Amino acid sequence: MLPSVWPGNPIADSPHVPVLHREVVAQLGLEPGMTVVDATFGAGGHARLIAEAMDGRGCYVAIDRDPSVRDHFGAFVHDHPDLRARFVRGNFGLALHNLATTGLRADAVLFDLGVSSMQIDRPERGFAYATDAPLDMRMDPSEDRTAAEVLNETSERELSLLFARLGEERYARPIARAIVRRRAEAPILRSAELVELIRRAIPTPAQFGQGHPARRVFQALRIAVNDELGSLEAGLHEAVAILAPGGHLVCISFHSLEDRIVKDFLRREAHGCICPPDMPVCGCGQEPRLRLLTTRVVRPTPAECDENPRAASARLRAAVRTDVPVQVG
Ligand SMILES: C[S@@+](CC[C@H](N)C(=O)[O-])C[C@H]1O[C@@H](n2cnc3c(N)ncnc32)[C@H](O)[C@@H]1O
């Protein structure tokens, strides 16, 4: 197996190391001349490997809601002059819907969810708990609500539910209470303030041994600010709609909430029938639209996690679009 750094590696200089890249290329079923939609372009790390597998020929549609990735797209286009490439800025659900209305049909769609290294590593974007910065966390800076606004304008009960559901935070209630008390004096605007407040709100033993004590609250805020779970549901629906028969759908998620949505969606679409389980015969007549390519979730190898610790939580699932009834085994 090739290591991540090999002579001529097209991603050697990428600011974001693409995760599970061999598995992505294998599962997308690529051939020269295909039409590929990359719903989460980022730094174009996967894009470069996909373009290489297509021999630099075909059509590449790159979507991202973060306008700062345009420079990476420009470099990608420059390096692949024979590829017909275009960039669509926006949320992938709406972007895929609009592309489908133009008549575009994709042979492969890739989702590599979550945030990029460029977003995490730029302190001013406010995604990181390790550096003090304004609490922003918007992937698309033109969106309305920042993390600070969510934090300062949401009721204690809703904050507690948000931390528990989206962050799976055990101490959601005491943290929400501490936030509401503090913001009664002055709004909470910076990440260091929030980190300190979380540390004080949780029992001392919980501050050690389970990762950074603010990790789960930051995850919850980020998911809420960017409506990540709602966007994912919409994006998956639109992806199936835009796939040509025989087209491949590959999705990489980074936490259990996302993976559950992907897993349930793929299973539902591979099952077809939506009748209640106690119905003796099918009354809905819905045929499966997907066949699963991965019956079990694909995880990175220990070697990949050693090389790129951010890959550790990645989970890949894939399916193929079918318009003929299939046997699901
Ligand atoms: C993990 S990065 C992708 C990295 C990319 N595959 C690479 O190899 O460079 C995720 C990217 O998806 C974008 N993104 C996340 N959710 C999105 C959504 N709902 N719509 C459009 N873009 C989204 C983020 O802005 C980010 O740039």
Short mmCIF file of C-alpha atoms and ligand atoms in Angstrom, two decimals:
data_model
loop_
_atom_site.label_atom_id
_atom_site.label_comp_id
_atom_site.label_asym_id
_atom_site.label_seq_id
_atom_site.Cartn_x
_atom_site.Cartn_y
_atom_site.Cartn_z
CA MET A 1 0.00 0.00 0.00
CA LEU A 2 1.22 3.50 -0.84
CA PRO A 3 2.14 5.78 2.07
CA SER A 4 0.55 9.24 2.10
CA VAL A 5 3.76 10.82 0.87
CA TRP A 6 5.05 9.34 -2.37
CA PRO A 7 6.95 10.82 -5.31
CA GLY A 8 4.59 12.97 -7.39
CA ASN A 9 1.92 12.84 -4.69
CA PRO A 10 -0.64 15.44 -5.83
CA ILE A 11 -1.67 16.23 -2.25
CA ALA A 12 1.78 16.61 -0.71
CA ASP A 13 1.37 20.41 -0.33
CA SER A 14 -2.31 20.42 0.59
CA PRO A 15 -3.12 22.44 3.74
CA HIS A 16 -5.80 19.83 4.50
CA VAL A 17 -4.79 16.16 4.42
CA PRO A 18 -7.70 14.29 2.78
CA VAL A 19 -8.86 11.37 4.92
CA LEU A 20 -9.48 7.81 3.73
CA HIS A 21 -8.32 8.94 0.29
CA ARG A 22 -7.55 5.51 -1.14
CA GLU A 23 -10.96 4.25 -0.01
CA VAL A 24 -12.68 7.34 -1.46
CA VAL A 25 -11.07 6.86 -4.87
CA ALA A 26 -11.88 3.14 -4.85
CA GLN A 27 -15.52 3.59 -3.82
CA LEU A 28 -16.31 6.39 -6.28
CA GLY A 29 -15.91 3.97 -9.23
CA LEU A 30 -14.02 6.59 -11.27
CA GLU A 31 -13.27 6.54 -14.97
CA PRO A 32 -11.95 9.20 -17.37
CA GLY A 33 -14.72 11.41 -18.75
CA MET A 34 -17.06 11.06 -15.79
CA THR A 35 -19.02 13.84 -14.11
CA VAL A 36 -18.10 14.14 -10.42
CA VAL A 37 -19.72 16.39 -7.84
CA ASP A 38 -17.51 17.15 -4.84
CA ALA A 39 -20.02 18.56 -2.35
CA THR A 40 -17.34 19.66 0.15
CA PHE A 41 -14.36 20.88 -1.89
CA GLY A 42 -12.25 22.33 0.97
CA ALA A 43 -8.61 22.52 -0.11
CA GLY A 44 -9.29 20.18 -3.03
CA GLY A 45 -7.20 17.35 -1.57
CA HIS A 46 -9.67 14.65 -2.57
CA ALA A 47 -10.32 16.54 -5.81
CA ARG A 48 -6.70 16.18 -6.89
CA LEU A 49 -6.72 12.43 -6.31
CA ILE A 50 -10.08 12.06 -8.05
CA ALA A 51 -8.83 14.09 -11.03
CA GLU A 52 -5.76 11.87 -11.21
CA ALA A 53 -7.94 8.72 -11.19
CA MET A 54 -9.96 10.28 -14.06
CA ASP A 55 -6.76 10.89 -15.98
CA GLY A 56 -7.51 14.62 -15.79
CA ARG A 57 -10.51 14.27 -18.13
CA GLY A 58 -14.20 14.76 -17.40
CA CYS A 59 -16.38 17.23 -15.54
CA TYR A 60 -15.71 18.31 -11.95
CA VAL A 61 -18.27 20.32 -9.98
CA ALA A 62 -16.91 21.63 -6.69
CA ILE A 63 -19.29 22.91 -4.00
CA ASP A 64 -18.39 24.62 -0.75
CA ARG A 65 -20.21 27.09 1.49
CA ASP A 66 -16.92 28.71 2.54
CA PRO A 67 -15.87 31.38 0.00
CA SER A 68 -12.25 31.19 1.15
CA VAL A 69 -11.77 27.88 -0.70
CA ARG A 70 -11.94 29.70 -4.05
CA ASP A 71 -8.14 30.07 -4.13
CA HIS A 72 -7.74 26.32 -3.76
CA PHE A 73 -10.23 25.80 -6.56
CA GLY A 74 -8.27 28.23 -8.74
CA ALA A 75 -5.07 26.24 -8.15
CA PHE A 76 -6.91 22.98 -8.85
CA VAL A 77 -8.23 24.29 -12.19
CA HIS A 78 -4.79 25.58 -13.11
CA ASP A 79 -3.28 22.14 -12.55
CA HIS A 80 -6.02 20.30 -14.52
CA PRO A 81 -6.45 22.20 -17.78
CA ASP A 82 -8.32 19.37 -19.53
CA LEU A 83 -10.93 18.99 -16.81
CA ARG A 84 -14.20 20.91 -17.22
CA ALA A 85 -14.43 22.31 -13.70
CA ARG A 86 -16.74 24.75 -12.00
CA PHE A 87 -17.17 26.02 -8.47
CA VAL A 88 -20.55 26.55 -6.81
CA ARG A 89 -20.53 28.44 -3.54
CA GLY A 90 -23.30 27.56 -1.13
CA ASN A 91 -24.88 24.94 1.06
CA PHE A 92 -24.61 21.60 -0.72
CA GLY A 93 -28.35 20.79 -0.40
CA LEU A 94 -29.45 23.87 -2.34
CA ALA A 95 -26.44 23.75 -4.70
CA LEU A 96 -27.18 20.12 -5.66
CA HIS A 97 -30.85 20.94 -6.13
CA ASN A 98 -30.03 23.87 -8.43
CA LEU A 99 -27.52 21.81 -10.40
CA ALA A 100 -30.11 19.06 -10.91
CA THR A 101 -32.58 21.60 -12.29
CA THR A 102 -30.01 22.51 -14.98
CA GLY A 103 -30.13 18.87 -16.11
CA LEU A 104 -26.76 17.84 -14.65
CA ARG A 105 -26.45 14.13 -13.82
CA ALA A 106 -23.51 12.92 -11.74
CA ASP A 107 -21.59 9.68 -12.00
CA ALA A 108 -20.23 10.21 -8.50
CA VAL A 109 -20.98 12.45 -5.51
CA LEU A 110 -18.62 12.87 -2.57
CA PHE A 111 -19.36 14.35 0.87
CA ASP A 112 -16.39 14.84 3.19
CA LEU A 113 -18.26 16.45 6.07
CA GLY A 114 -17.26 18.74 8.90
CA VAL A 115 -14.64 21.46 8.94
CA SER A 116 -11.33 21.68 7.12
CA SER A 117 -7.91 22.13 8.68
CA MET A 118 -7.86 25.66 7.17
CA GLN A 119 -11.00 26.54 9.11
CA ILE A 120 -9.77 25.04 12.40
CA ASP A 121 -6.25 26.41 12.10
CA ARG A 122 -7.31 30.02 11.46
CA PRO A 123 -7.97 31.38 14.96
CA GLU A 124 -10.13 34.26 13.70
CA ARG A 125 -12.71 31.72 12.43
CA GLY A 126 -13.40 30.81 16.08
CA PHE A 127 -13.68 27.01 15.61
CA ALA A 128 -10.83 26.06 17.94
CA TYR A 129 -10.97 25.84 21.72
CA ALA A 130 -7.17 25.80 21.96
CA THR A 131 -6.69 29.43 20.91
CA ASP A 132 -8.50 32.52 22.14
CA ALA A 133 -10.65 34.06 19.38
CA PRO A 134 -14.08 35.60 18.79
CA LEU A 135 -16.80 32.93 18.99
CA ASP A 136 -17.77 32.85 15.31
CA MET A 137 -17.73 29.26 13.87
CA ARG A 138 -19.63 30.08 10.65
CA MET A 139 -18.38 28.07 7.69
CA ASP A 140 -20.09 30.66 5.51
CA PRO A 141 -19.28 34.09 6.99
CA SER A 142 -22.32 35.62 5.26
CA GLU A 143 -24.69 33.52 7.39
CA ASP A 144 -26.55 35.36 10.15
CA ARG A 145 -25.84 33.68 13.46
CA THR A 146 -22.40 33.36 15.05
CA ALA A 147 -21.62 31.02 17.92
CA ALA A 148 -21.59 34.04 20.27
CA GLU A 149 -25.15 34.89 19.23
CA VAL A 150 -26.34 31.33 19.81
CA LEU A 151 -24.62 31.33 23.19
CA ASN A 152 -25.99 34.67 24.35
CA GLU A 153 -29.53 34.47 22.92
CA THR A 154 -30.62 30.90 23.64
CA SER A 155 -32.54 29.99 26.81
CA GLU A 156 -30.84 27.93 29.51
CA ARG A 157 -33.06 24.94 28.80
CA GLU A 158 -32.39 25.04 25.05
CA LEU A 159 -28.65 25.45 25.59
CA SER A 160 -28.64 22.46 27.88
CA LEU A 161 -30.53 20.37 25.27
CA LEU A 162 -28.20 21.59 22.54
CA PHE A 163 -25.05 20.57 24.46
CA ALA A 164 -26.59 17.22 25.40
CA ARG A 165 -27.93 16.34 21.94
CA LEU A 166 -25.35 17.81 19.58
CA GLY A 167 -22.30 17.50 21.84
CA GLU A 168 -23.32 14.42 23.87
CA GLU A 169 -22.07 16.49 26.83
CA ARG A 170 -22.69 14.85 30.18
CA TYR A 171 -22.53 18.13 32.10
CA ALA A 172 -24.83 20.02 29.74
CA ARG A 173 -27.05 21.40 32.51
CA PRO A 174 -24.39 22.87 34.82
CA ILE A 175 -22.58 24.33 31.81
CA ALA A 176 -25.79 25.94 30.48
CA ARG A 177 -26.52 27.33 33.96
CA ALA A 178 -23.02 28.81 34.24
CA ILE A 179 -23.35 30.43 30.80
CA VAL A 180 -26.66 32.04 31.63
CA ARG A 181 -25.30 33.40 34.94
CA ARG A 182 -22.20 34.81 33.31
CA ARG A 183 -23.98 36.43 30.37
CA ALA A 184 -26.32 38.25 32.79
CA GLU A 185 -23.21 40.33 33.64
CA ALA A 186 -21.79 40.68 30.11
CA PRO A 187 -22.14 38.76 26.83
CA ILE A 188 -19.70 35.88 26.29
CA LEU A 189 -17.80 36.75 23.12
CA ARG A 190 -14.49 34.88 23.16
CA SER A 191 -13.50 31.23 23.12
CA ALA A 192 -11.13 31.53 26.10
CA GLU A 193 -13.97 32.86 28.27
CA LEU A 194 -16.18 29.94 27.29
CA VAL A 195 -13.42 27.37 27.89
CA GLU A 196 -12.73 28.79 31.34
CA LEU A 197 -16.42 28.82 32.19
CA ILE A 198 -16.80 25.16 31.13
CA ARG A 199 -13.78 24.15 33.22
CA ARG A 200 -15.31 25.77 36.29
CA ALA A 201 -18.77 24.28 35.67
CA ILE A 202 -17.71 20.61 35.52
CA PRO A 203 -16.29 18.41 38.30
CA THR A 204 -12.48 18.44 38.50
CA PRO A 205 -11.99 14.75 37.52
CA ALA A 206 -14.02 15.36 34.33
CA GLN A 207 -11.42 17.89 33.22
CA PHE A 208 -8.87 15.15 32.63
CA GLY A 209 -8.69 12.03 30.50
CA GLN A 210 -11.63 12.48 28.07
CA GLY A 211 -10.11 14.92 25.63
CA HIS A 212 -10.36 18.68 26.04
CA PRO A 213 -13.19 19.56 28.47
CA ALA A 214 -14.64 22.10 25.99
CA ARG A 215 -14.57 19.78 22.96
CA ARG A 216 -18.18 18.62 23.15
CA VAL A 217 -19.67 22.09 23.77
CA PHE A 218 -17.67 23.53 20.86
CA GLN A 219 -18.86 20.67 18.63
CA ALA A 220 -22.48 21.32 19.63
CA LEU A 221 -22.20 25.05 18.93
CA ARG A 222 -20.55 24.46 15.57
CA ILE A 223 -23.22 21.97 14.49
CA ALA A 224 -25.97 24.38 15.57
CA VAL A 225 -24.43 27.50 13.99
CA ASN A 226 -24.03 25.72 10.63
CA ASP A 227 -27.19 23.59 10.86
CA GLU A 228 -24.94 20.69 9.95
CA LEU A 229 -27.43 17.89 10.56
CA GLY A 230 -30.29 19.56 8.66
CA SER A 231 -27.90 20.35 5.80
CA LEU A 232 -26.75 16.75 5.70
CA GLU A 233 -30.30 15.35 5.46
CA ALA A 234 -31.08 17.76 2.62
CA GLY A 235 -27.76 17.13 0.89
CA LEU A 236 -28.18 13.35 0.88
CA HIS A 237 -31.67 13.60 -0.62
CA GLU A 238 -30.45 15.92 -3.36
CA ALA A 239 -27.39 13.74 -4.02
CA VAL A 240 -29.55 10.69 -4.77
CA ALA A 241 -31.71 12.83 -7.03
CA ILE A 242 -28.73 14.08 -9.07
CA LEU A 243 -27.01 10.68 -9.39
CA ALA A 244 -27.26 8.92 -12.74
CA PRO A 245 -28.19 5.21 -12.60
CA GLY A 246 -25.00 3.38 -11.64
CA GLY A 247 -23.60 6.55 -10.03
CA HIS A 248 -21.71 6.24 -6.74
CA LEU A 249 -22.36 8.14 -3.50
CA VAL A 250 -19.56 8.31 -0.91
CA CYS A 251 -19.92 10.01 2.43
CA ILE A 252 -17.32 10.58 5.14
CA SER A 253 -18.58 11.72 8.54
CA PHE A 254 -16.72 12.62 11.70
CA HIS A 255 -19.06 11.98 14.61
CA SER A 256 -21.78 9.56 15.57
CA LEU A 257 -24.67 12.00 14.95
CA GLU A 258 -23.65 12.50 11.32
CA ASP A 259 -22.86 8.84 10.82
CA ARG A 260 -26.28 7.82 12.16
CA ILE A 261 -27.98 10.11 9.62
CA VAL A 262 -25.88 8.72 6.76
CA LYS A 263 -26.36 5.11 7.84
CA ASP A 264 -30.15 5.42 8.30
CA PHE A 265 -30.53 7.32 5.04
CA LEU A 266 -28.57 4.79 2.99
CA ARG A 267 -30.41 1.86 4.57
CA ARG A 268 -33.81 3.47 3.94
CA GLU A 269 -32.95 4.18 0.33
CA ALA A 270 -31.56 0.67 -0.14
CA HIS A 271 -34.71 -0.82 1.39
CA GLY A 272 -37.23 1.16 -0.63
CA CYS A 273 -40.53 0.22 1.03
CA ILE A 274 -41.58 2.65 3.77
CA CYS A 275 -44.65 0.72 4.99
CA PRO A 276 -44.89 0.07 8.75
CA PRO A 277 -43.17 -3.26 9.61
CA ASP A 278 -46.49 -4.86 10.66
CA MET A 279 -48.06 -4.36 7.20
CA PRO A 280 -48.52 -7.87 5.70
CA VAL A 281 -47.96 -6.61 2.13
CA CYS A 282 -46.29 -3.52 0.76
CA GLY A 283 -48.72 -0.72 0.01
CA CYS A 284 -46.27 2.10 -0.74
CA GLY A 285 -44.73 0.56 -3.86
CA GLN A 286 -41.46 2.43 -3.29
CA GLU A 287 -38.50 0.76 -4.95
CA PRO A 288 -34.94 0.93 -3.60
CA ARG A 289 -32.96 3.78 -5.17
CA LEU A 290 -29.57 2.71 -3.76
CA ARG A 291 -27.58 -0.47 -3.25
CA LEU A 292 -25.08 -0.43 -0.40
CA LEU A 293 -21.43 -0.74 -1.37
CA THR A 294 -20.29 -0.79 2.25
CA THR A 295 -22.34 -3.05 4.50
CA ARG A 296 -20.13 -1.96 7.41
CA VAL A 297 -18.64 1.43 8.11
CA VAL A 298 -15.07 1.90 6.78
CA ARG A 299 -12.57 3.37 9.29
CA PRO A 300 -9.01 4.64 8.77
CA THR A 301 -6.15 2.28 9.48
CA PRO A 302 -3.98 2.87 12.57
CA ALA A 303 -1.19 3.92 10.14
CA GLU A 304 -3.39 6.66 8.64
CA CYS A 305 -4.37 7.88 12.13
CA ASP A 306 -0.68 8.01 13.10
CA GLU A 307 0.10 10.10 10.03
CA ASN A 308 -2.98 12.29 10.34
CA PRO A 309 -4.55 12.32 13.83
CA ARG A 310 -7.56 14.28 12.47
CA ALA A 311 -8.53 11.16 10.51
CA ALA A 312 -9.15 9.18 13.69
CA SER A 313 -12.89 9.82 13.91
CA ALA A 314 -13.59 9.46 10.15
CA ARG A 315 -16.23 6.96 9.00
CA LEU A 316 -16.97 6.21 5.35
CA ARG A 317 -20.13 4.75 3.82
CA ALA A 318 -20.90 4.29 0.13
CA ALA A 319 -23.76 3.24 -2.12
CA VAL A 320 -24.60 3.03 -5.80
CA ARG A 321 -27.70 4.50 -7.49
CA THR A 322 -29.97 1.98 -9.06
CA ASP A 323 -33.26 2.43 -10.84
CA VAL A 324 -34.01 -1.25 -11.09
CA PRO A 325 -35.31 -3.28 -8.12
CA VAL A 326 -32.40 -4.89 -6.24
CA GLN A 327 -32.16 -7.67 -3.69
CA VAL A 328 -30.77 -6.27 -0.43
CA GLY A 329 -28.81 -8.89 1.46
C1 LIG B 1 -13.46 18.29 5.66
S1 LIG B 1 -13.51 19.66 4.58
C2 LIG B 1 -13.32 18.96 2.99
C3 LIG B 1 -11.90 18.71 2.63
C4 LIG B 1 -11.68 18.24 1.21
N1 LIG B 1 -12.31 16.97 0.94
C5 LIG B 1 -10.19 18.16 0.91
O1 LIG B 1 -9.68 17.05 0.70
O2 LIG B 1 -9.53 19.20 0.90
C6 LIG B 1 -15.19 20.06 4.59
C7 LIG B 1 -15.54 21.25 3.70
O3 LIG B 1 -16.94 21.18 3.47
C8 LIG B 1 -17.51 22.44 3.60
N2 LIG B 1 -18.89 22.21 4.04
C9 LIG B 1 -19.31 21.65 5.19
N3 LIG B 1 -20.65 21.60 5.23
C10 LIG B 1 -21.08 22.11 4.06
C11 LIG B 1 -22.37 22.32 3.49
N4 LIG B 1 -23.49 22.01 4.16
N5 LIG B 1 -22.46 22.86 2.26
C12 LIG B 1 -21.32 23.19 1.56
N6 LIG B 1 -20.08 23.03 2.06
C13 LIG B 1 -19.96 22.49 3.28
C14 LIG B 1 -16.66 23.17 4.61
O4 LIG B 1 -16.72 24.57 4.41
C15 LIG B 1 -15.26 22.60 4.32
O5 LIG B 1 -14.56 23.42 3.41
#
